[in-house]
C-alpha cells in the first residue's frame, strides 16, 4: 500500500523559512516523479512543484519560483520542500503526491501558517 | 497556462439521483502522443484528495462503477449514476497534458439535498 507521510509544517513569521518532508513507502520511490500541491484555507488545490525520479528535472509554479526548492533522497525514500521568504499567501496545507503517469496518491498533508 | 473551468460550483443532489460535473479547458488536452491527460479528484470533508479518474475515463482501483468520466478536446464530464451519502465532498478536474504548471478546476461542491 502506498503511504505518504508529510511533516515539518508549523507557524512561521513572514520572511521566514521552513522545510517540509514526506516519507514514502509501499512503492519503488525512485521510479516515480513526486509533487507538492497546496490548499489554502477554504480554497482549492494549487500545484506547487514537481521532481522526477532521478531529480534531474525540477519544475515550479511561478508563485514559488526562486523561493521554494524541491528535492529528494531516494536512499531514504523521502521528498522535501525547502521554503524561504515565506509570505502570508503561502499559508496552506501542503500535500505530497506520487505521480504514476499523473498525480495519483496523496499524503494527509501538513499545515504551514505564515503569520506574525 | 491552461485554465480549467468547472460548472456548477455547487451541486445539490437527492440521494439516488444522478449528478454531472462539467470541466472545460482553455486549450485542447490531447497530447501529441495520442493520450488526453484529464483527471478527476474527490475530496471528502476533512480528507485528502483521492483520484477517481485518469486519462478522461479510466477509473482508479477501488472507485465504484457509478463514477464515470467522458469527453475529449476541451470538454469533459464526470458523472455519478446514483449519488450516495459518501459521495459528499468537493470534486476537482486537473490537467496534466500541458505542464508546468499542472492546473486544477475551481472545484464543485456536491451536497445532499
mmCIF file with all atom_site columns, C-alpha atoms in Angstrom:
data_model
loop_
_atom_site.group_PDB
_atom_site.id
_atom_site.type_symbol
_atom_site.label_atom_id
_atom_site.label_alt_id
_atom_site.label_comp_id
_atom_site.label_asym_id
_atom_site.label_entity_id
_atom_site.label_seq_id
_atom_site.pdbx_PDB_ins_code
_atom_site.Cartn_x
_atom_site.Cartn_y
_atom_site.Cartn_z
_atom_site.occupancy
_atom_site.B_iso_or_equiv
_atom_site.pdbx_formal_charge
_atom_site.auth_seq_id
_atom_site.auth_comp_id
_atom_site.auth_asym_id
_atom_site.auth_atom_id
_atom_site.pdbx_PDB_model_num
ATOM 1   C CA . UNK A 1 1   ? 0.000   0.000  0.000   1.00 0.00 ? 1   UNK A CA 1
ATOM 2   C CA . UNK A 1 2   ? 1.291   3.429  -0.957  1.00 0.00 ? 2   UNK A CA 1
ATOM 3   C CA . UNK A 1 3   ? 1.866   5.636  2.081   1.00 0.00 ? 3   UNK A CA 1
ATOM 4   C CA . UNK A 1 4   ? 2.974   9.253  2.100   1.00 0.00 ? 4   UNK A CA 1
ATOM 5   C CA . UNK A 1 5   ? 3.514   10.985 5.436   1.00 0.00 ? 5   UNK A CA 1
ATOM 6   C CA . UNK A 1 6   ? 4.278   14.698 5.470   1.00 0.00 ? 6   UNK A CA 1
ATOM 7   C CA . UNK A 1 7   ? 5.884   16.557 8.355   1.00 0.00 ? 7   UNK A CA 1
ATOM 8   C CA . UNK A 1 8   ? 7.599   19.824 9.110   1.00 0.00 ? 8   UNK A CA 1
ATOM 9   C CA . UNK A 1 9   ? 4.687   22.236 8.958   1.00 0.00 ? 9   UNK A CA 1
ATOM 10  C CA . UNK A 1 10  ? 4.069   24.889 11.574  1.00 0.00 ? 10  UNK A CA 1
ATOM 11  C CA . UNK A 1 11  ? 3.802   28.580 12.336  1.00 0.00 ? 11  UNK A CA 1
ATOM 12  C CA . UNK A 1 12  ? 6.444   30.821 10.790  1.00 0.00 ? 12  UNK A CA 1
ATOM 13  C CA . UNK A 1 13  ? 6.814   34.585 10.518  1.00 0.00 ? 13  UNK A CA 1
ATOM 14  C CA . UNK A 1 14  ? 6.704   36.358 7.159   1.00 0.00 ? 14  UNK A CA 1
ATOM 15  C CA . UNK A 1 15  ? 10.120  36.204 5.570   1.00 0.00 ? 15  UNK A CA 1
ATOM 16  C CA . UNK A 1 16  ? 10.959  33.026 7.440   1.00 0.00 ? 16  UNK A CA 1
ATOM 17  C CA . UNK A 1 17  ? 11.870  29.550 6.263   1.00 0.00 ? 17  UNK A CA 1
ATOM 18  C CA . UNK A 1 18  ? 10.556  26.039 6.712   1.00 0.00 ? 18  UNK A CA 1
ATOM 19  C CA . UNK A 1 19  ? 11.475  22.600 5.399   1.00 0.00 ? 19  UNK A CA 1
ATOM 20  C CA . UNK A 1 20  ? 8.788   20.048 4.697   1.00 0.00 ? 20  UNK A CA 1
ATOM 21  C CA . UNK A 1 21  ? 9.449   16.323 4.454   1.00 0.00 ? 21  UNK A CA 1
ATOM 22  C CA . UNK A 1 22  ? 7.436   13.472 3.005   1.00 0.00 ? 22  UNK A CA 1
ATOM 23  C CA . UNK A 1 23  ? 8.299   9.892  3.938   1.00 0.00 ? 23  UNK A CA 1
ATOM 24  C CA . UNK A 1 24  ? 7.200   7.441  1.258   1.00 0.00 ? 24  UNK A CA 1
ATOM 25  C CA . UNK A 1 25  ? 6.636   3.700  1.464   1.00 0.00 ? 25  UNK A CA 1
ATOM 26  C CA . UNK A 1 26  ? 4.835   0.909  -0.346  1.00 0.00 ? 26  UNK A CA 1
ATOM 27  C CA . UNK A 1 27  ? 6.354   1.565  -3.769  1.00 0.00 ? 27  UNK A CA 1
ATOM 28  C CA . UNK A 1 28  ? 9.710   1.906  -5.532  1.00 0.00 ? 28  UNK A CA 1
ATOM 29  C CA . UNK A 1 29  ? 10.325  5.548  -4.711  1.00 0.00 ? 29  UNK A CA 1
ATOM 30  C CA . UNK A 1 30  ? 12.999  6.346  -7.283  1.00 0.00 ? 30  UNK A CA 1
ATOM 31  C CA . UNK A 1 31  ? 10.787  5.232  -10.167 1.00 0.00 ? 31  UNK A CA 1
ATOM 32  C CA . UNK A 1 32  ? 8.195   7.922  -9.607  1.00 0.00 ? 32  UNK A CA 1
ATOM 33  C CA . UNK A 1 33  ? 8.118   11.677 -10.049 1.00 0.00 ? 33  UNK A CA 1
ATOM 34  C CA . UNK A 1 34  ? 6.724   13.430 -6.997  1.00 0.00 ? 34  UNK A CA 1
ATOM 35  C CA . UNK A 1 35  ? 4.779   16.652 -6.484  1.00 0.00 ? 35  UNK A CA 1
ATOM 36  C CA . UNK A 1 36  ? 3.893   19.158 -3.834  1.00 0.00 ? 36  UNK A CA 1
ATOM 37  C CA . UNK A 1 37  ? 0.354   20.547 -4.055  1.00 0.00 ? 37  UNK A CA 1
ATOM 38  C CA . UNK A 1 38  ? -1.105  23.062 -1.614  1.00 0.00 ? 38  UNK A CA 1
ATOM 39  C CA . UNK A 1 39  ? -4.545  24.109 -0.464  1.00 0.00 ? 39  UNK A CA 1
ATOM 40  C CA . UNK A 1 40  ? -5.148  27.449 1.186   1.00 0.00 ? 40  UNK A CA 1
ATOM 41  C CA . UNK A 1 41  ? -7.752  27.688 3.964   1.00 0.00 ? 41  UNK A CA 1
ATOM 42  C CA . UNK A 1 42  ? -11.148 27.081 2.391   1.00 0.00 ? 42  UNK A CA 1
ATOM 43  C CA . UNK A 1 43  ? -9.603  27.214 -1.061  1.00 0.00 ? 43  UNK A CA 1
ATOM 44  C CA . UNK A 1 44  ? -8.993  24.865 -3.974  1.00 0.00 ? 44  UNK A CA 1
ATOM 45  C CA . UNK A 1 45  ? -5.924  22.868 -4.977  1.00 0.00 ? 45  UNK A CA 1
ATOM 46  C CA . UNK A 1 46  ? -2.822  24.515 -6.411  1.00 0.00 ? 46  UNK A CA 1
ATOM 47  C CA . UNK A 1 47  ? 0.164   22.699 -7.829  1.00 0.00 ? 47  UNK A CA 1
ATOM 48  C CA . UNK A 1 48  ? 3.484   23.869 -6.374  1.00 0.00 ? 48  UNK A CA 1
ATOM 49  C CA . UNK A 1 49  ? 6.362   21.779 -7.689  1.00 0.00 ? 49  UNK A CA 1
ATOM 50  C CA . UNK A 1 50  ? 7.425   18.525 -9.357  1.00 0.00 ? 50  UNK A CA 1
ATOM 51  C CA . UNK A 1 51  ? 10.618  16.481 -9.305  1.00 0.00 ? 51  UNK A CA 1
ATOM 52  C CA . UNK A 1 52  ? 11.319  13.491 -11.500 1.00 0.00 ? 52  UNK A CA 1
ATOM 53  C CA . UNK A 1 53  ? 12.591  10.157 -10.206 1.00 0.00 ? 53  UNK A CA 1
ATOM 54  C CA . UNK A 1 54  ? 16.307  10.886 -10.507 1.00 0.00 ? 54  UNK A CA 1
ATOM 55  C CA . UNK A 1 55  ? 15.973  14.567 -9.553  1.00 0.00 ? 55  UNK A CA 1
ATOM 56  C CA . UNK A 1 56  ? 17.313  15.789 -12.893 1.00 0.00 ? 56  UNK A CA 1
ATOM 57  C CA . UNK A 1 57  ? 14.163  17.752 -13.715 1.00 0.00 ? 57  UNK A CA 1
ATOM 58  C CA . UNK A 1 58  ? 12.655  20.226 -11.264 1.00 0.00 ? 58  UNK A CA 1
ATOM 59  C CA . UNK A 1 59  ? 9.667   22.429 -12.065 1.00 0.00 ? 59  UNK A CA 1
ATOM 60  C CA . UNK A 1 60  ? 7.880   25.105 -10.052 1.00 0.00 ? 60  UNK A CA 1
ATOM 61  C CA . UNK A 1 61  ? 4.794   27.247 -10.093 1.00 0.00 ? 61  UNK A CA 1
ATOM 62  C CA . UNK A 1 62  ? 5.612   30.875 -10.871 1.00 0.00 ? 62  UNK A CA 1
ATOM 63  C CA . UNK A 1 63  ? 4.318   31.912 -7.442  1.00 0.00 ? 63  UNK A CA 1
ATOM 64  C CA . UNK A 1 64  ? 7.085   29.985 -5.650  1.00 0.00 ? 64  UNK A CA 1
ATOM 65  C CA . UNK A 1 65  ? 9.916   30.046 -8.184  1.00 0.00 ? 65  UNK A CA 1
ATOM 66  C CA . UNK A 1 66  ? 13.120  31.340 -6.623  1.00 0.00 ? 66  UNK A CA 1
ATOM 67  C CA . UNK A 1 67  ? 11.778  30.889 -3.083  1.00 0.00 ? 67  UNK A CA 1
ATOM 68  C CA . UNK A 1 68  ? 10.998  27.158 -2.850  1.00 0.00 ? 68  UNK A CA 1
ATOM 69  C CA . UNK A 1 69  ? 13.297  24.228 -3.640  1.00 0.00 ? 69  UNK A CA 1
ATOM 70  C CA . UNK A 1 70  ? 12.108  20.671 -4.168  1.00 0.00 ? 70  UNK A CA 1
ATOM 71  C CA . UNK A 1 71  ? 14.498  17.783 -3.601  1.00 0.00 ? 71  UNK A CA 1
ATOM 72  C CA . UNK A 1 72  ? 14.511  14.090 -2.812  1.00 0.00 ? 72  UNK A CA 1
ATOM 73  C CA . UNK A 1 73  ? 16.679  11.484 -1.132  1.00 0.00 ? 73  UNK A CA 1
ATOM 74  C CA . UNK A 1 74  ? 15.993  8.216  -2.912  1.00 0.00 ? 74  UNK A CA 1
ATOM 75  C CA . UNK A 1 75  ? 18.068  6.230  -0.419  1.00 0.00 ? 75  UNK A CA 1
ATOM 76  C CA . UNK A 1 76  ? 15.699  7.415  2.313   1.00 0.00 ? 76  UNK A CA 1
ATOM 77  C CA . UNK A 1 77  ? 12.533  7.408  0.158   1.00 0.00 ? 77  UNK A CA 1
ATOM 78  C CA . UNK A 1 78  ? 11.925  10.968 1.250   1.00 0.00 ? 78  UNK A CA 1
ATOM 79  C CA . UNK A 1 79  ? 10.737  14.072 -0.590  1.00 0.00 ? 79  UNK A CA 1
ATOM 80  C CA . UNK A 1 80  ? 11.497  17.593 0.628   1.00 0.00 ? 80  UNK A CA 1
ATOM 81  C CA . UNK A 1 81  ? 10.320  21.138 0.084   1.00 0.00 ? 81  UNK A CA 1
ATOM 82  C CA . UNK A 1 82  ? 12.587  23.916 1.299   1.00 0.00 ? 82  UNK A CA 1
ATOM 83  C CA . UNK A 1 83  ? 10.544  27.100 1.616   1.00 0.00 ? 83  UNK A CA 1
ATOM 84  C CA . UNK A 1 84  ? 12.216  30.503 2.015   1.00 0.00 ? 84  UNK A CA 1
ATOM 85  C CA . UNK A 1 85  ? 10.984  34.106 2.069   1.00 0.00 ? 85  UNK A CA 1
ATOM 86  C CA . UNK A 1 86  ? 7.575   32.886 3.160   1.00 0.00 ? 86  UNK A CA 1
ATOM 87  C CA . UNK A 1 87  ? 4.553   35.129 2.669   1.00 0.00 ? 87  UNK A CA 1
ATOM 88  C CA . UNK A 1 88  ? 1.048   35.162 4.075   1.00 0.00 ? 88  UNK A CA 1
ATOM 89  C CA . UNK A 1 89  ? -0.292  33.774 0.819   1.00 0.00 ? 89  UNK A CA 1
ATOM 90  C CA . UNK A 1 90  ? 1.852   30.650 1.316   1.00 0.00 ? 90  UNK A CA 1
ATOM 91  C CA . UNK A 1 91  ? -0.387  29.664 4.235   1.00 0.00 ? 91  UNK A CA 1
ATOM 92  C CA . UNK A 1 92  ? -1.856  26.311 3.241   1.00 0.00 ? 92  UNK A CA 1
ATOM 93  C CA . UNK A 1 93  ? -1.955  22.592 3.771   1.00 0.00 ? 93  UNK A CA 1
ATOM 94  C CA . UNK A 1 94  ? 0.882   21.131 1.726   1.00 0.00 ? 94  UNK A CA 1
ATOM 95  C CA . UNK A 1 95  ? 0.355   17.698 0.212   1.00 0.00 ? 95  UNK A CA 1
ATOM 96  C CA . UNK A 1 96  ? 2.964   15.307 -1.078  1.00 0.00 ? 96  UNK A CA 1
ATOM 97  C CA . UNK A 1 97  ? 1.683   13.485 -4.178  1.00 0.00 ? 97  UNK A CA 1
ATOM 98  C CA . UNK A 1 98  ? 3.035   10.456 -6.019  1.00 0.00 ? 98  UNK A CA 1
ATOM 99  C CA . UNK A 1 99  ? 2.958   10.620 -9.800  1.00 0.00 ? 99  UNK A CA 1
ATOM 100 C CA . UNK A 1 100 ? 2.013   7.430  -11.600 1.00 0.00 ? 100 UNK A CA 1
ATOM 101 C CA . UNK A 1 101 ? 1.543   8.732  -15.130 1.00 0.00 ? 101 UNK A CA 1
ATOM 102 C CA . UNK A 1 102 ? -0.220  11.669 -13.481 1.00 0.00 ? 102 UNK A CA 1
ATOM 103 C CA . UNK A 1 103 ? -0.628  12.783 -9.857  1.00 0.00 ? 103 UNK A CA 1
ATOM 104 C CA . UNK A 1 104 ? -2.288  9.878  -8.068  1.00 0.00 ? 104 UNK A CA 1
ATOM 105 C CA . UNK A 1 105 ? -1.650  9.180  -4.371  1.00 0.00 ? 105 UNK A CA 1
ATOM 106 C CA . UNK A 1 106 ? -1.815  11.939 -1.750  1.00 0.00 ? 106 UNK A CA 1
ATOM 107 C CA . UNK A 1 107 ? -0.485  12.203 1.767   1.00 0.00 ? 107 UNK A CA 1
ATOM 108 C CA . UNK A 1 108 ? -2.525  13.578 4.660   1.00 0.00 ? 108 UNK A CA 1
ATOM 109 C CA . UNK A 1 109 ? -0.921  16.998 4.348   1.00 0.00 ? 109 UNK A CA 1
ATOM 110 C CA . UNK A 1 110 ? 0.970   19.310 6.691   1.00 0.00 ? 110 UNK A CA 1
ATOM 111 C CA . UNK A 1 111 ? -0.237  22.780 7.632   1.00 0.00 ? 111 UNK A CA 1
ATOM 112 C CA . UNK A 1 112 ? 2.015   25.782 7.096   1.00 0.00 ? 112 UNK A CA 1
ATOM 113 C CA . UNK A 1 113 ? 0.869   29.054 8.654   1.00 0.00 ? 113 UNK A CA 1
ATOM 114 C CA . UNK A 1 114 ? 2.728   32.248 7.819   1.00 0.00 ? 114 UNK A CA 1
ATOM 115 C CA . UNK A 1 115 ? 1.813   34.953 10.287  1.00 0.00 ? 115 UNK A CA 1
ATOM 116 C CA . UNK A 1 116 ? 3.386   37.426 12.672  1.00 0.00 ? 116 UNK A CA 1
ATOM 117 C CA . UNK B 2 1   ? -1.196  28.289 -18.631 1.00 0.00 ? 1   UNK B CA 1
ATOM 118 C CA . UNK B 2 2   ? -4.211  26.067 -19.248 1.00 0.00 ? 2   UNK B CA 1
ATOM 119 C CA . UNK B 2 3   ? -7.273  27.370 -17.410 1.00 0.00 ? 3   UNK B CA 1
ATOM 120 C CA . UNK B 2 4   ? -9.716  24.741 -16.144 1.00 0.00 ? 4   UNK B CA 1
ATOM 121 C CA . UNK B 2 5   ? -13.313 25.876 -15.606 1.00 0.00 ? 5   UNK B CA 1
ATOM 122 C CA . UNK B 2 6   ? -15.811 23.703 -13.742 1.00 0.00 ? 6   UNK B CA 1
ATOM 123 C CA . UNK B 2 7   ? -19.572 24.009 -13.542 1.00 0.00 ? 7   UNK B CA 1
ATOM 124 C CA . UNK B 2 8   ? -21.591 24.076 -11.497 1.00 0.00 ? 8   UNK B CA 1
ATOM 125 C CA . UNK B 2 9   ? -19.592 25.150 -8.449  1.00 0.00 ? 9   UNK B CA 1
ATOM 126 C CA . UNK B 2 10  ? -22.331 23.922 -6.146  1.00 0.00 ? 10  UNK B CA 1
ATOM 127 C CA . UNK B 2 11  ? -24.353 20.789 -6.810  1.00 0.00 ? 11  UNK B CA 1
ATOM 128 C CA . UNK B 2 12  ? -27.229 19.799 -4.503  1.00 0.00 ? 12  UNK B CA 1
ATOM 129 C CA . UNK B 2 13  ? -28.383 16.285 -5.361  1.00 0.00 ? 13  UNK B CA 1
ATOM 130 C CA . UNK B 2 14  ? -31.065 13.975 -3.987  1.00 0.00 ? 14  UNK B CA 1
ATOM 131 C CA . UNK B 2 15  ? -29.820 10.585 -2.796  1.00 0.00 ? 15  UNK B CA 1
ATOM 132 C CA . UNK B 2 16  ? -30.129 8.001  -5.553  1.00 0.00 ? 16  UNK B CA 1
ATOM 133 C CA . UNK B 2 17  ? -30.304 10.599 -8.292  1.00 0.00 ? 17  UNK B CA 1
ATOM 134 C CA . UNK B 2 18  ? -27.623 11.182 -10.947 1.00 0.00 ? 18  UNK B CA 1
ATOM 135 C CA . UNK B 2 19  ? -25.127 14.028 -10.870 1.00 0.00 ? 19  UNK B CA 1
ATOM 136 C CA . UNK B 2 20  ? -22.963 15.570 -13.551 1.00 0.00 ? 20  UNK B CA 1
ATOM 137 C CA . UNK B 2 21  ? -19.999 17.960 -13.370 1.00 0.00 ? 21  UNK B CA 1
ATOM 138 C CA . UNK B 2 22  ? -18.567 19.748 -16.379 1.00 0.00 ? 22  UNK B CA 1
ATOM 139 C CA . UNK B 2 23  ? -14.926 20.717 -16.838 1.00 0.00 ? 23  UNK B CA 1
ATOM 140 C CA . UNK B 2 24  ? -13.679 22.836 -19.721 1.00 0.00 ? 24  UNK B CA 1
ATOM 141 C CA . UNK B 2 25  ? -10.078 23.622 -20.574 1.00 0.00 ? 25  UNK B CA 1
ATOM 142 C CA . UNK B 2 26  ? -8.787  26.743 -22.308 1.00 0.00 ? 26  UNK B CA 1
ATOM 143 C CA . UNK B 2 27  ? -6.957  24.603 -24.853 1.00 0.00 ? 27  UNK B CA 1
ATOM 144 C CA . UNK B 2 28  ? -7.163  21.039 -26.085 1.00 0.00 ? 28  UNK B CA 1
ATOM 145 C CA . UNK B 2 29  ? -5.829  18.470 -23.623 1.00 0.00 ? 29  UNK B CA 1
ATOM 146 C CA . UNK B 2 30  ? -4.953  15.982 -26.356 1.00 0.00 ? 30  UNK B CA 1
ATOM 147 C CA . UNK B 2 31  ? -1.246  15.200 -26.080 1.00 0.00 ? 31  UNK B CA 1
ATOM 148 C CA . UNK B 2 32  ? 0.834   14.623 -29.182 1.00 0.00 ? 32  UNK B CA 1
ATOM 149 C CA . UNK B 2 33  ? 1.252   11.007 -28.017 1.00 0.00 ? 33  UNK B CA 1
ATOM 150 C CA . UNK B 2 34  ? -2.472  10.448 -28.504 1.00 0.00 ? 34  UNK B CA 1
ATOM 151 C CA . UNK B 2 35  ? -3.438  10.432 -24.821 1.00 0.00 ? 35  UNK B CA 1
ATOM 152 C CA . UNK B 2 36  ? -5.553  13.033 -23.058 1.00 0.00 ? 36  UNK B CA 1
ATOM 153 C CA . UNK B 2 37  ? -4.407  13.725 -19.522 1.00 0.00 ? 37  UNK B CA 1
ATOM 154 C CA . UNK B 2 38  ? -7.568  14.832 -17.744 1.00 0.00 ? 38  UNK B CA 1
ATOM 155 C CA . UNK B 2 39  ? -8.036  13.615 -14.187 1.00 0.00 ? 39  UNK B CA 1
ATOM 156 C CA . UNK B 2 40  ? -10.813 13.838 -11.607 1.00 0.00 ? 40  UNK B CA 1
ATOM 157 C CA . UNK B 2 41  ? -10.268 14.001 -7.859  1.00 0.00 ? 41  UNK B CA 1
ATOM 158 C CA . UNK B 2 42  ? -12.673 13.709 -4.953  1.00 0.00 ? 42  UNK B CA 1
ATOM 159 C CA . UNK B 2 43  ? -12.031 15.431 -1.629  1.00 0.00 ? 43  UNK B CA 1
ATOM 160 C CA . UNK B 2 44  ? -14.347 14.345 1.133   1.00 0.00 ? 44  UNK B CA 1
ATOM 161 C CA . UNK B 2 45  ? -14.776 16.699 4.122   1.00 0.00 ? 45  UNK B CA 1
ATOM 162 C CA . UNK B 2 46  ? -11.647 16.685 6.262   1.00 0.00 ? 46  UNK B CA 1
ATOM 163 C CA . UNK B 2 47  ? -9.770  14.301 3.968   1.00 0.00 ? 47  UNK B CA 1
ATOM 164 C CA . UNK B 2 48  ? -7.004  14.462 1.404   1.00 0.00 ? 48  UNK B CA 1
ATOM 165 C CA . UNK B 2 49  ? -7.927  14.357 -2.268  1.00 0.00 ? 49  UNK B CA 1
ATOM 166 C CA . UNK B 2 50  ? -8.316  10.974 -3.904  1.00 0.00 ? 50  UNK B CA 1
ATOM 167 C CA . UNK B 2 51  ? -8.014  10.370 -7.618  1.00 0.00 ? 51  UNK B CA 1
ATOM 168 C CA . UNK B 2 52  ? -11.111 8.840  -9.178  1.00 0.00 ? 52  UNK B CA 1
ATOM 169 C CA . UNK B 2 53  ? -10.473 9.025  -12.917 1.00 0.00 ? 53  UNK B CA 1
ATOM 170 C CA . UNK B 2 54  ? -7.353  9.366  -15.079 1.00 0.00 ? 54  UNK B CA 1
ATOM 171 C CA . UNK B 2 55  ? -6.969  9.925  -18.812 1.00 0.00 ? 55  UNK B CA 1
ATOM 172 C CA . UNK B 2 56  ? -10.583 11.095 -19.126 1.00 0.00 ? 56  UNK B CA 1
ATOM 173 C CA . UNK B 2 57  ? -12.385 7.825  -18.488 1.00 0.00 ? 57  UNK B CA 1
ATOM 174 C CA . UNK B 2 58  ? -10.233 5.294  -16.612 1.00 0.00 ? 58  UNK B CA 1
ATOM 175 C CA . UNK B 2 59  ? -11.409 4.568  -13.090 1.00 0.00 ? 59  UNK B CA 1
ATOM 176 C CA . UNK B 2 60  ? -8.774  4.130  -10.415 1.00 0.00 ? 60  UNK B CA 1
ATOM 177 C CA . UNK B 2 61  ? -8.680  0.933  -8.385  1.00 0.00 ? 61  UNK B CA 1
ATOM 178 C CA . UNK B 2 62  ? -11.458 0.757  -5.815  1.00 0.00 ? 62  UNK B CA 1
ATOM 179 C CA . UNK B 2 63  ? -13.557 3.509  -7.369  1.00 0.00 ? 63  UNK B CA 1
ATOM 180 C CA . UNK B 2 64  ? -17.216 2.455  -7.615  1.00 0.00 ? 64  UNK B CA 1
ATOM 181 C CA . UNK B 2 65  ? -18.532 1.974  -11.123 1.00 0.00 ? 65  UNK B CA 1
ATOM 182 C CA . UNK B 2 66  ? -21.232 4.578  -10.528 1.00 0.00 ? 66  UNK B CA 1
ATOM 183 C CA . UNK B 2 67  ? -18.475 7.106  -11.319 1.00 0.00 ? 67  UNK B CA 1
ATOM 184 C CA . UNK B 2 68  ? -17.683 7.626  -14.989 1.00 0.00 ? 68  UNK B CA 1
ATOM 185 C CA . UNK B 2 69  ? -15.695 10.135 -16.986 1.00 0.00 ? 69  UNK B CA 1
ATOM 186 C CA . UNK B 2 70  ? -16.071 11.191 -20.581 1.00 0.00 ? 70  UNK B CA 1
ATOM 187 C CA . UNK B 2 71  ? -15.103 13.896 -23.022 1.00 0.00 ? 71  UNK B CA 1
ATOM 188 C CA . UNK B 2 72  ? -12.405 14.974 -25.414 1.00 0.00 ? 72  UNK B CA 1
ATOM 189 C CA . UNK B 2 73  ? -10.514 18.034 -26.546 1.00 0.00 ? 73  UNK B CA 1
ATOM 190 C CA . UNK B 2 74  ? -11.632 20.800 -24.218 1.00 0.00 ? 74  UNK B CA 1
ATOM 191 C CA . UNK B 2 75  ? -14.906 19.452 -22.797 1.00 0.00 ? 75  UNK B CA 1
ATOM 192 C CA . UNK B 2 76  ? -15.088 16.797 -20.100 1.00 0.00 ? 76  UNK B CA 1
ATOM 193 C CA . UNK B 2 77  ? -17.713 15.413 -17.734 1.00 0.00 ? 77  UNK B CA 1
ATOM 194 C CA . UNK B 2 78  ? -17.756 13.441 -14.505 1.00 0.00 ? 78  UNK B CA 1
ATOM 195 C CA . UNK B 2 79  ? -20.999 11.579 -13.911 1.00 0.00 ? 79  UNK B CA 1
ATOM 196 C CA . UNK B 2 80  ? -22.299 9.801  -10.845 1.00 0.00 ? 80  UNK B CA 1
ATOM 197 C CA . UNK B 2 81  ? -25.110 7.469  -11.837 1.00 0.00 ? 81  UNK B CA 1
ATOM 198 C CA . UNK B 2 82  ? -26.771 7.333  -8.408  1.00 0.00 ? 82  UNK B CA 1
ATOM 199 C CA . UNK B 2 83  ? -25.468 9.594  -5.667  1.00 0.00 ? 83  UNK B CA 1
ATOM 200 C CA . UNK B 2 84  ? -24.794 8.055  -2.272  1.00 0.00 ? 84  UNK B CA 1
ATOM 201 C CA . UNK B 2 85  ? -24.177 9.802  1.041   1.00 0.00 ? 85  UNK B CA 1
ATOM 202 C CA . UNK B 2 86  ? -20.446 9.003  0.891   1.00 0.00 ? 86  UNK B CA 1
ATOM 203 C CA . UNK B 2 87  ? -20.138 10.999 -2.335  1.00 0.00 ? 87  UNK B CA 1
ATOM 204 C CA . UNK B 2 88  ? -20.473 14.304 -0.481  1.00 0.00 ? 88  UNK B CA 1
ATOM 205 C CA . UNK B 2 89  ? -17.395 16.463 -0.977  1.00 0.00 ? 89  UNK B CA 1
ATOM 206 C CA . UNK B 2 90  ? -15.596 18.619 -3.499  1.00 0.00 ? 90  UNK B CA 1
ATOM 207 C CA . UNK B 2 91  ? -14.677 17.357 -6.952  1.00 0.00 ? 91  UNK B CA 1
ATOM 208 C CA . UNK B 2 92  ? -11.773 18.756 -8.953  1.00 0.00 ? 92  UNK B CA 1
ATOM 209 C CA . UNK B 2 93  ? -10.685 18.238 -12.525 1.00 0.00 ? 93  UNK B CA 1
ATOM 210 C CA . UNK B 2 94  ? -6.983  18.591 -13.262 1.00 0.00 ? 94  UNK B CA 1
ATOM 211 C CA . UNK B 2 95  ? -4.990  18.607 -16.472 1.00 0.00 ? 95  UNK B CA 1
ATOM 212 C CA . UNK B 2 96  ? -1.552  17.037 -16.760 1.00 0.00 ? 96  UNK B CA 1
ATOM 213 C CA . UNK B 2 97  ? -1.065  17.411 -20.519 1.00 0.00 ? 97  UNK B CA 1
ATOM 214 C CA . UNK B 2 98  ? 0.471   20.886 -20.697 1.00 0.00 ? 98  UNK B CA 1
ATOM 215 C CA . UNK B 2 99  ? 2.797   21.373 -17.763 1.00 0.00 ? 99  UNK B CA 1
ATOM 216 C CA . UNK B 2 100 ? 4.213   23.210 -15.975 1.00 0.00 ? 100 UNK B CA 1
ATOM 217 C CA . UNK B 2 101 ? 2.030   24.175 -14.387 1.00 0.00 ? 101 UNK B CA 1
ATOM 218 C CA . UNK B 2 102 ? -0.429  21.393 -13.665 1.00 0.00 ? 102 UNK B CA 1
ATOM 219 C CA . UNK B 2 103 ? -3.786  23.144 -13.284 1.00 0.00 ? 103 UNK B CA 1
ATOM 220 C CA . UNK B 2 104 ? -6.963  22.352 -11.380 1.00 0.00 ? 104 UNK B CA 1
ATOM 221 C CA . UNK B 2 105 ? -10.535 23.474 -11.777 1.00 0.00 ? 105 UNK B CA 1
ATOM 222 C CA . UNK B 2 106 ? -12.073 25.586 -9.013  1.00 0.00 ? 106 UNK B CA 1
ATOM 223 C CA . UNK B 2 107 ? -13.856 22.612 -7.500  1.00 0.00 ? 107 UNK B CA 1
ATOM 224 C CA . UNK B 2 108 ? -17.514 21.565 -7.413  1.00 0.00 ? 108 UNK B CA 1
ATOM 225 C CA . UNK B 2 109 ? -19.108 21.058 -4.021  1.00 0.00 ? 109 UNK B CA 1
ATOM 226 C CA . UNK B 2 110 ? -21.573 18.179 -4.048  1.00 0.00 ? 110 UNK B CA 1
ATOM 227 C CA . UNK B 2 111 ? -24.097 18.093 -1.223  1.00 0.00 ? 111 UNK B CA 1
ATOM 228 C CA . UNK B 2 112 ? -27.197 16.079 -0.465  1.00 0.00 ? 112 UNK B CA 1
ATOM 229 C CA . UNK B 2 113 ? -30.448 17.942 -0.946  1.00 0.00 ? 113 UNK B CA 1
#
